[in-house]
């Protein structure tokens, strides 16, 4: 099974700019740095990579899960770091939703839309809170596509990687594997809370998986659908879905973690 987002690679116009924001303001540790690339390690389970380039780039949307008990402290810490929290049209900064969660949004220097989010059903004490914001895992990555491709894209993720679906609409769906929530959204839809156009960003996404057998099954299904893939080692496979380079890699992230966290779809699968 897919267990989590393990690596996210984004483009930037300034290595020094992302370093100032993610390292100096958000206190994300740096695991690699060169003149044209920098890697941050906000959690043991996820690496955020930025490569510098000259091509125009649409902003991405990503969301980190924090423990419900640490959410207020995380918001206060962001304010103390002088991070500008985005407002909803009615002027509020914090949102409460589904009687089960809260979130706030902010942006980096490249315009990427970041979010910290908590859900009351997430069991605490399973994953250790990491860093000044007490992050648990990278929960969401936005993957905008053409309006007529939302349904086919999400169905492809179900067929190829056994994803589950939640909040299923014609223009928006969560495709879920473990703790990873891919937001399959139409380009015609806007990202809340600032109505930012959801254009496809130049990102590469790596998912952690729980077994070699699962990877072999994905390879078989890719071949059956005529989707080219590369597998330089038994522990990984790379391919492209719509405009997105995707990699699946075997990691030591526990296959039981999503169920232990009491994530709804994980409970249904156990």
PDB file of N, CA and C in Angstrom, residues 71-72 75 79 85-105 115-119 192-193:
ATOM      1  N   UNK A  71      -2.175  22.747  17.871  1.00  0.00           N
ATOM      2  CA  UNK A  71      -2.510  23.652  16.772  1.00  0.00           C
ATOM      3  C   UNK A  71      -2.388  25.113  17.182  1.00  0.00           C
ATOM      4  N   UNK A  72      -2.960  25.501  18.312  1.00  0.00           N
ATOM      5  CA  UNK A  72      -2.913  26.903  18.736  1.00  0.00           C
ATOM      6  C   UNK A  72      -1.487  27.375  18.939  1.00  0.00           C
ATOM      7  N   UNK A  75       0.124  28.044  15.539  1.00  0.00           N
ATOM      8  CA  UNK A  75      -0.321  29.311  14.956  1.00  0.00           C
ATOM      9  C   UNK A  75       0.372  30.480  15.652  1.00  0.00           C
ATOM     10  N   UNK A  79       2.987  33.340  13.991  1.00  0.00           N
ATOM     11  CA  UNK A  79       2.835  34.789  14.162  1.00  0.00           C
ATOM     12  C   UNK A  79       4.099  35.395  14.751  1.00  0.00           C
ATOM     13  N   UNK A  85      -0.259  35.291   7.886  1.00  0.00           N
ATOM     14  CA  UNK A  85      -1.338  34.329   7.752  1.00  0.00           C
ATOM     15  C   UNK A  85      -2.433  34.930   6.875  1.00  0.00           C
ATOM     16  N   UNK A  86      -2.908  34.147   5.929  1.00  0.00           N
ATOM     17  CA  UNK A  86      -3.849  34.649   4.932  1.00  0.00           C
ATOM     18  C   UNK A  86      -5.256  34.762   5.503  1.00  0.00           C
ATOM     19  N   UNK A  87      -5.980  35.755   5.016  1.00  0.00           N
ATOM     20  CA  UNK A  87      -7.337  36.009   5.503  1.00  0.00           C
ATOM     21  C   UNK A  87      -8.380  35.461   4.537  1.00  0.00           C
ATOM     22  N   UNK A  88      -9.495  35.018   5.109  1.00  0.00           N
ATOM     23  CA  UNK A  88     -10.678  34.704   4.338  1.00  0.00           C
ATOM     24  C   UNK A  88     -11.378  36.012   3.960  1.00  0.00           C
ATOM     25  N   UNK A  89     -12.315  35.972   3.005  1.00  0.00           N
ATOM     26  CA  UNK A  89     -13.000  37.215   2.604  1.00  0.00           C
ATOM     27  C   UNK A  89     -13.662  37.953   3.757  1.00  0.00           C
ATOM     28  N   UNK A  90     -14.072  37.223   4.827  1.00  0.00           N
ATOM     29  CA  UNK A  90     -14.716  37.895   5.961  1.00  0.00           C
ATOM     30  C   UNK A  90     -13.714  38.386   7.004  1.00  0.00           C
ATOM     31  N   UNK A  91     -12.415  38.259   6.715  1.00  0.00           N
ATOM     32  CA  UNK A  91     -11.387  38.793   7.596  1.00  0.00           C
ATOM     33  C   UNK A  91     -10.806  37.815   8.601  1.00  0.00           C
ATOM     34  N   UNK A  92     -11.411  36.647   8.773  1.00  0.00           N
ATOM     35  CA  UNK A  92     -10.881  35.681   9.732  1.00  0.00           C
ATOM     36  C   UNK A  92      -9.644  35.004   9.157  1.00  0.00           C
ATOM     37  N   UNK A  93      -8.805  34.523  10.042  1.00  0.00           N
ATOM     38  CA  UNK A  93      -7.571  33.842   9.641  1.00  0.00           C
ATOM     39  C   UNK A  93      -7.685  32.338   9.854  1.00  0.00           C
ATOM     40  N   UNK A  94      -8.277  31.937  10.955  1.00  0.00           N
ATOM     41  CA  UNK A  94      -8.406  30.523  11.274  1.00  0.00           C
ATOM     42  C   UNK A  94      -9.765  30.017  10.810  1.00  0.00           C
ATOM     43  N   UNK A  95      -9.782  28.802  10.273  1.00  0.00           N
ATOM     44  CA  UNK A  95     -11.033  28.204   9.828  1.00  0.00           C
ATOM     45  C   UNK A  95     -11.299  26.926  10.613  1.00  0.00           C
ATOM     46  N   UNK A  96     -12.547  26.692  10.938  1.00  0.00           N
ATOM     47  CA  UNK A  96     -12.987  25.430  11.536  1.00  0.00           C
ATOM     48  C   UNK A  96     -13.914  24.745  10.547  1.00  0.00           C
ATOM     49  N   UNK A  97     -13.762  23.422  10.379  1.00  0.00           N
ATOM     50  CA  UNK A  97     -14.527  22.725   9.347  1.00  0.00           C
ATOM     51  C   UNK A  97     -14.959  21.350   9.840  1.00  0.00           C
ATOM     52  N   UNK A  98     -16.072  20.886   9.348  1.00  0.00           N
ATOM     53  CA  UNK A  98     -16.591  19.537   9.592  1.00  0.00           C
ATOM     54  C   UNK A  98     -16.683  19.178  11.076  1.00  0.00           C
ATOM     55  N   UNK A  99     -16.697  20.157  11.957  1.00  0.00           N
ATOM     56  CA  UNK A  99     -16.717  19.922  13.407  1.00  0.00           C
ATOM     57  C   UNK A  99     -15.553  19.048  13.856  1.00  0.00           C
ATOM     58  N   UNK A 100     -14.509  18.970  13.040  1.00  0.00           N
ATOM     59  CA  UNK A 100     -13.427  18.025  13.345  1.00  0.00           C
ATOM     60  C   UNK A 100     -12.041  18.595  13.125  1.00  0.00           C
ATOM     61  N   UNK A 101     -11.932  19.827  12.634  1.00  0.00           N
ATOM     62  CA  UNK A 101     -10.595  20.312  12.325  1.00  0.00           C
ATOM     63  C   UNK A 101     -10.507  21.819  12.238  1.00  0.00           C
ATOM     64  N   UNK A 102      -9.262  22.281  12.172  1.00  0.00           N
ATOM     65  CA  UNK A 102      -8.967  23.700  12.001  1.00  0.00           C
ATOM     66  C   UNK A 102      -7.758  23.837  11.084  1.00  0.00           C
ATOM     67  N   UNK A 103      -7.638  25.005  10.445  1.00  0.00           N
ATOM     68  CA  UNK A 103      -6.480  25.224   9.591  1.00  0.00           C
ATOM     69  C   UNK A 103      -6.187  26.710   9.440  1.00  0.00           C
ATOM     70  N   UNK A 104      -4.956  26.999   9.025  1.00  0.00           N
ATOM     71  CA  UNK A 104      -4.541  28.337   8.617  1.00  0.00           C
ATOM     72  C   UNK A 104      -3.659  28.190   7.379  1.00  0.00           C
ATOM     73  N   UNK A 105      -3.587  29.270   6.594  1.00  0.00           N
ATOM     74  CA  UNK A 105      -2.846  29.261   5.340  1.00  0.00           C
ATOM     75  C   UNK A 105      -1.815  30.389   5.338  1.00  0.00           C
ATOM     76  N   UNK A 115      -0.261  25.255   4.244  1.00  0.00           N
ATOM     77  CA  UNK A 115      -1.353  25.135   5.208  1.00  0.00           C
ATOM     78  C   UNK A 115      -0.891  24.258   6.363  1.00  0.00           C
ATOM     79  N   UNK A 116      -1.266  24.630   7.566  1.00  0.00           N
ATOM     80  CA  UNK A 116      -1.189  23.685   8.675  1.00  0.00           C
ATOM     81  C   UNK A 116      -2.617  23.382   9.083  1.00  0.00           C
ATOM     82  N   UNK A 117      -2.866  22.101   9.323  1.00  0.00           N
ATOM     83  CA  UNK A 117      -4.227  21.625   9.512  1.00  0.00           C
ATOM     84  C   UNK A 117      -4.237  20.577  10.613  1.00  0.00           C
ATOM     85  N   UNK A 118      -5.308  20.525  11.377  1.00  0.00           N
ATOM     86  CA  UNK A 118      -5.448  19.483  12.394  1.00  0.00           C
ATOM     87  C   UNK A 118      -6.843  18.880  12.292  1.00  0.00           C
ATOM     88  N   UNK A 119      -6.954  17.615  12.672  1.00  0.00           N
ATOM     89  CA  UNK A 119      -8.226  16.892  12.689  1.00  0.00           C
ATOM     90  C   UNK A 119      -8.350  16.224  14.051  1.00  0.00           C
ATOM     91  N   UNK A 192      -8.765  27.934  -1.737  1.00  0.00           N
ATOM     92  CA  UNK A 192      -9.144  28.780  -0.615  1.00  0.00           C
ATOM     93  C   UNK A 192      -7.883  29.091   0.194  1.00  0.00           C
ATOM     94  N   UNK A 193      -7.886  30.183   0.992  1.00  0.00           N
ATOM     95  CA  UNK A 193      -8.974  31.133   1.225  1.00  0.00           C
ATOM     96  C   UNK A 193      -8.892  32.379   0.352  1.00  0.00           C
TER      97      UNK A 193
END
